[in-house]
PDB file of C-alpha atoms in Angstrom:
ATOM      1  CA  MET W   1       0.000   0.000   0.000  1.00  0.00           C
ATOM      2  CA  GLY W   2       2.381   2.973   0.004  1.00  0.00           C
ATOM      3  CA  GLY W   3       0.065   5.803  -0.910  1.00  0.00           C
ATOM      4  CA  THR W   4      -0.214   7.794   2.299  1.00  0.00           C
ATOM      5  CA  LYS W   5       2.731   9.535   3.881  1.00  0.00           C
ATOM      6  CA  ILE W   6       2.629  11.671   6.965  1.00  0.00           C
ATOM      7  CA  PHE W   7       4.918  14.703   7.394  1.00  0.00           C
ATOM      8  CA  VAL W   8       5.480  16.172  10.800  1.00  0.00           C
ATOM      9  CA  LEU W   9       6.485  19.831  10.766  1.00  0.00           C
ATOM     10  CA  GLN W  10       7.736  21.496  13.853  1.00  0.00           C
ATOM     11  CA  MET W  11       6.787  25.089  14.574  1.00  0.00           C
ATOM     12  CA  LYS W  12      10.431  26.234  14.587  1.00  0.00           C
ATOM     13  CA  ASP W  13      10.832  24.962  10.986  1.00  0.00           C
ATOM     14  CA  ILE W  14       7.747  26.885   9.860  1.00  0.00           C
ATOM     15  CA  ILE W  15       8.978  30.077  11.550  1.00  0.00           C
ATOM     16  CA  ARG W  16      12.471  29.649  10.058  1.00  0.00           C
ATOM     17  CA  VAL W  17      11.083  29.237   6.512  1.00  0.00           C
ATOM     18  CA  GLY W  18       8.797  32.252   6.996  1.00  0.00           C
ATOM     19  CA  LEU W  19      11.660  34.438   8.210  1.00  0.00           C
ATOM     20  CA  PHE W  20      13.878  33.424   5.285  1.00  0.00           C
ATOM     21  CA  ALA W  21      11.030  34.163   2.878  1.00  0.00           C
ATOM     22  CA  LEU W  22      10.523  37.639   4.394  1.00  0.00           C
ATOM     23  CA  LEU W  23      14.261  38.293   4.335  1.00  0.00           C
ATOM     24  CA  GLY W  24      14.431  37.261   0.679  1.00  0.00           C
ATOM     25  CA  ILE W  25      11.517  39.510  -0.272  1.00  0.00           C
ATOM     26  CA  GLY W  26      13.068  42.412   1.674  1.00  0.00           C
ATOM     27  CA  LEU W  27      16.413  41.968  -0.077  1.00  0.00           C
ATOM     28  CA  LEU W  28      14.691  41.822  -3.452  1.00  0.00           C
ATOM     29  CA  ILE W  29      12.832  45.082  -2.752  1.00  0.00           C
ATOM     30  CA  LEU W  30      16.044  46.730  -1.530  1.00  0.00           C
ATOM     31  CA  LEU W  31      17.898  45.581  -4.645  1.00  0.00           C
ATOM     32  CA  LEU W  32      15.173  46.971  -6.909  1.00  0.00           C
ATOM     33  CA  PHE W  33      15.148  50.262  -4.990  1.00  0.00           C
ATOM     34  CA  ILE W  34      18.908  50.650  -5.387  1.00  0.00           C
ATOM     35  CA  LEU W  35      19.189  49.596  -9.017  1.00  0.00           C
ATOM     36  CA  LEU W  36      16.137  51.209 -10.607  1.00  0.00           C
ATOM     37  CA  PRO W  37      16.888  54.722 -11.882  1.00  0.00           C
ATOM     38  CA  ARG W  38      15.203  57.599 -10.191  1.00  0.00           C
ATOM     39  CA  GLY W  39      14.617  61.062 -11.664  1.00  0.00           C
ATOM     40  CA  ARG W  40      16.786  62.973  -9.179  1.00  0.00           C
ATOM     41  CA  GLY W  41      18.778  65.834 -10.659  1.00  0.00           C
ATOM     42  CA  GLU W  42      16.732  65.935 -13.812  1.00  0.00           C
ATOM     43  CA  ALA W  43      14.578  68.738 -15.010  1.00  0.00           C
ATOM     44  CA  PRO W  44      11.079  67.818 -16.079  1.00  0.00           C
ATOM     45  CA  ARG W  45      10.972  67.151 -19.801  1.00  0.00           C
ATOM     46  CA  GLU W  46       8.200  67.270 -22.316  1.00  0.00           C
ATOM     47  CA  ASP W  47       7.995  64.306 -24.673  1.00  0.00           C
ATOM     48  CA  HIS W  48       6.780  66.506 -27.486  1.00  0.00           C
ATOM     49  CA  PRO W  49       7.898  70.089 -27.027  1.00  0.00           C
ATOM     50  CA  ARG W  50       5.515  72.472 -28.669  1.00  0.00           C
ATOM     51  CA  PRO W  51       6.822  74.446 -31.592  1.00  0.00           C
ATOM     52  CA  THR W  52       7.392  78.093 -30.938  1.00  0.00           C
ATOM     53  CA  THR W  53       7.620  81.045 -33.234  1.00  0.00           C
ATOM     54  CA  GLN W  54       8.824  83.449 -30.586  1.00  0.00           C
ATOM     55  CA  ALA W  55      12.200  83.467 -28.913  1.00  0.00           C
ATOM     56  CA  ARG W  56      12.518  82.237 -25.365  1.00  0.00           C
ATOM     57  CA  TYR W  57      15.521  84.455 -24.573  1.00  0.00           C
ATOM     58  CA  ILE W  58      16.933  87.703 -25.821  1.00  0.00           C
ATOM     59  CA  PRO W  59      20.329  86.566 -27.166  1.00  0.00           C
ATOM     60  CA  GLY W  60      23.352  87.876 -25.309  1.00  0.00           C
ATOM     61  CA  VAL W  61      25.506  87.571 -22.227  1.00  0.00           C
ATOM     62  CA  TYR W  62      23.856  88.282 -18.871  1.00  0.00           C
ATOM     63  CA  ALA W  63      25.596  88.556 -15.519  1.00  0.00           C
ATOM     64  CA  ALA W  64      24.686  88.379 -11.851  1.00  0.00           C
ATOM     65  CA  THR W  65      27.121  89.444  -9.149  1.00  0.00           C
ATOM     66  CA  ILE W  66      28.124  87.518  -6.032  1.00  0.00           C
ATOM     67  CA  ILE W  67      30.228  89.157  -3.332  1.00  0.00           C
ATOM     68  CA  LEU W  68      33.025  86.884  -2.093  1.00  0.00           C
ATOM     69  CA  ASN W  69      35.533  88.180   0.427  1.00  0.00           C
ATOM     70  CA  GLU W  70      34.301  91.735  -0.215  1.00  0.00           C
ATOM     71  CA  GLU W  71      35.070  91.405  -3.924  1.00  0.00           C
ATOM     72  CA  PRO W  72      32.486  91.066  -6.704  1.00  0.00           C
ATOM     73  CA  VAL W  73      32.464  87.891  -8.776  1.00  0.00           C
ATOM     74  CA  GLN W  74      30.262  87.680 -11.837  1.00  0.00           C
ATOM     75  CA  VAL W  75      28.322  84.624 -12.928  1.00  0.00           C
ATOM     76  CA  ARG W  76      27.778  85.034 -16.665  1.00  0.00           C
ATOM     77  CA  VAL W  77      25.174  83.228 -18.704  1.00  0.00           C
ATOM     78  CA  THR W  78      25.288  83.274 -22.509  1.00  0.00           C
ATOM     79  CA  VAL W  79      22.027  82.516 -24.313  1.00  0.00           C
ATOM     80  CA  SER W  80      20.755  82.278 -27.866  1.00  0.00           C
ATOM     81  CA  GLU W  81      17.078  82.735 -28.727  1.00  0.00           C
ATOM     82  CA  ASN W  82      16.046  79.311 -27.413  1.00  0.00           C
ATOM     83  CA  GLU W  83      19.039  77.841 -25.632  1.00  0.00           C
ATOM     84  CA  ILE W  84      21.445  78.389 -22.745  1.00  0.00           C
ATOM     85  CA  LEU W  85      24.890  78.248 -24.367  1.00  0.00           C
ATOM     86  CA  SER W  86      27.360  78.692 -21.519  1.00  0.00           C
ATOM     87  CA  ILE W  87      27.679  79.509 -17.831  1.00  0.00           C
ATOM     88  CA  TYR W  88      30.903  80.646 -16.206  1.00  0.00           C
ATOM     89  CA  MET W  89      32.377  82.839 -13.466  1.00  0.00           C
ATOM     90  CA  THR W  90      34.635  85.833 -14.044  1.00  0.00           C
ATOM     91  CA  ASP W  91      36.686  88.096 -11.804  1.00  0.00           C
ATOM     92  CA  LEU W  92      37.389  85.342  -9.272  1.00  0.00           C
ATOM     93  CA  ALA W  93      40.436  86.735  -7.491  1.00  0.00           C
ATOM     94  CA  GLU W  94      43.225  84.477  -6.288  1.00  0.00           C
ATOM     95  CA  VAL W  95      42.398  85.340  -2.675  1.00  0.00           C
ATOM     96  CA  SER W  96      38.778  84.339  -3.235  1.00  0.00           C
ATOM     97  CA  GLN W  97      39.891  81.048  -4.760  1.00  0.00           C
ATOM     98  CA  ILE W  98      41.889  80.327  -1.607  1.00  0.00           C
ATOM     99  CA  PHE W  99      39.090  81.208   0.811  1.00  0.00           C
ATOM    100  CA  PHE W 100      36.290  79.745  -1.326  1.00  0.00           C
ATOM    101  CA  PRO W 101      37.847  76.728  -3.075  1.00  0.00           C
ATOM    102  CA  LEU W 102      34.514  75.049  -3.854  1.00  0.00           C
ATOM    103  CA  PHE W 103      32.984  77.805  -5.967  1.00  0.00           C
ATOM    104  CA  GLU W 104      34.874  77.206  -9.193  1.00  0.00           C
ATOM    105  CA  PRO W 105      34.561  73.369  -9.351  1.00  0.00           C
ATOM    106  CA  ARG W 106      30.915  73.503  -8.231  1.00  0.00           C
ATOM    107  CA  MET W 107      30.179  76.119 -10.901  1.00  0.00           C
ATOM    108  CA  ARG W 108      31.589  73.802 -13.581  1.00  0.00           C
ATOM    109  CA  GLU W 109      29.460  70.870 -12.326  1.00  0.00           C
ATOM    110  CA  MET W 110      26.328  73.010 -12.177  1.00  0.00           C
ATOM    111  CA  ALA W 111      26.960  74.467 -15.625  1.00  0.00           C
ATOM    112  CA  GLU W 112      27.120  70.973 -17.123  1.00  0.00           C
ATOM    113  CA  GLU W 113      23.793  69.997 -15.556  1.00  0.00           C
ATOM    114  CA  ILE W 114      22.057  73.268 -16.441  1.00  0.00           C
ATOM    115  CA  LEU W 115      23.288  73.100 -20.044  1.00  0.00           C
ATOM    116  CA  ARG W 116      22.202  69.462 -20.304  1.00  0.00           C
ATOM    117  CA  TYR W 117      18.650  70.141 -19.096  1.00  0.00           C
ATOM    118  CA  GLN W 118      18.415  73.776 -20.275  1.00  0.00           C
ATOM    119  CA  SER W 119      17.007  74.889 -16.939  1.00  0.00           C
ATOM    120  CA  ALA W 120      18.423  76.322 -13.732  1.00  0.00           C
ATOM    121  CA  HIS W 121      15.523  74.753 -11.849  1.00  0.00           C
ATOM    122  CA  ILE W 122      16.962  71.310 -11.373  1.00  0.00           C
ATOM    123  CA  ASP W 123      17.609  69.396  -8.194  1.00  0.00           C
ATOM    124  CA  LEU W 124      21.334  69.813  -7.697  1.00  0.00           C
ATOM    125  CA  GLU W 125      22.274  67.448  -4.918  1.00  0.00           C
ATOM    126  CA  SER W 126      25.514  68.417  -3.310  1.00  0.00           C
ATOM    127  CA  ASP W 127      27.655  67.947  -0.252  1.00  0.00           C
ATOM    128  CA  HIS W 128      27.879  71.747  -0.180  1.00  0.00           C
ATOM    129  CA  PRO W 129      24.293  73.051  -0.306  1.00  0.00           C
ATOM    130  CA  VAL W 130      25.143  76.672   0.594  1.00  0.00           C
ATOM    131  CA  THR W 131      27.669  77.021  -2.238  1.00  0.00           C
ATOM    132  CA  THR W 132      25.259  75.347  -4.644  1.00  0.00           C
ATOM    133  CA  SER W 133      22.372  77.592  -3.605  1.00  0.00           C
ATOM    134  CA  ILE W 134      24.397  80.798  -3.989  1.00  0.00           C
ATOM    135  CA  LEU W 135      25.557  79.827  -7.473  1.00  0.00           C
ATOM    136  CA  GLN W 136      22.134  78.587  -8.558  1.00  0.00           C
ATOM    137  CA  GLN W 137      20.473  81.829  -7.449  1.00  0.00           C
ATOM    138  CA  ALA W 138      23.048  83.823  -9.422  1.00  0.00           C
ATOM    139  CA  VAL W 139      22.330  81.781 -12.566  1.00  0.00           C
ATOM    140  CA  ILE W 140      18.586  82.248 -12.061  1.00  0.00           C
ATOM    141  CA  ALA W 141      19.053  86.006 -11.645  1.00  0.00           C
ATOM    142  CA  ALA W 142      21.051  86.189 -14.881  1.00  0.00           C
ATOM    143  CA  LEU W 143      18.469  84.108 -16.754  1.00  0.00           C
ATOM    144  CA  GLN W 144      15.640  86.334 -15.527  1.00  0.00           C
ATOM    145  CA  MET W 145      17.302  89.230 -17.343  1.00  0.00           C
ATOM    146  CA  ALA W 146      17.499  87.154 -20.533  1.00  0.00           C
ATOM    147  CA  TYR W 147      13.859  86.072 -20.732  1.00  0.00           C
ATOM    148  CA  THR W 148      11.535  87.634 -23.263  1.00  0.00           C
ATOM    149  CA  ASP W 149       8.107  89.013 -22.465  1.00  0.00           C
ATOM    150  CA  ASP W 150       6.426  85.974 -24.020  1.00  0.00           C
ATOM    151  CA  PRO W 151       3.876  84.822 -21.385  1.00  0.00           C
ATOM    152  CA  ASP W 152       4.249  81.182 -22.509  1.00  0.00           C
ATOM    153  CA  TYR W 153       7.855  81.296 -21.351  1.00  0.00           C
ATOM    154  CA  ALA W 154       7.509  83.237 -18.135  1.00  0.00           C
ATOM    155  CA  TYR W 155      10.429  82.336 -15.915  1.00  0.00           C
ATOM    156  CA  ALA W 156       9.229  81.556 -12.412  1.00  0.00           C
ATOM    157  CA  PRO W 157      12.122  81.291  -9.967  1.00  0.00           C
TER     158      PRO W 157
END
């Protein structure tokens, strides 16, 4: 006759299997959370940008001033009619570079991101939030001067 078999399960075996199953599911969720890309640092994008007949910017070079160590430093933004072309700092004295060593490298990093997404309103994560905020506000101030009066492109800081 060999059809019926009886299995005896102890409670500790059931608990052990349940804990391993929960641990496995937790690790899987953690792995997915770490590996799936998130949208941090990216500006919102439109899949189909609407065509425009009017310019977004008035072409030129616009500057905003930051005071570092009692000396003015300019953040300059160059724009064409519909694009941010370059962002850079000028008049950064050697003394300011010594006392504020993070401004120049952070400006280069920010410029790359802003040029990539064509917006100063991006989440710029940084280990130096004060430096980042000062530079970002200067870029926004310069871009506000460059915007046209077109209400479809109103620049809201």
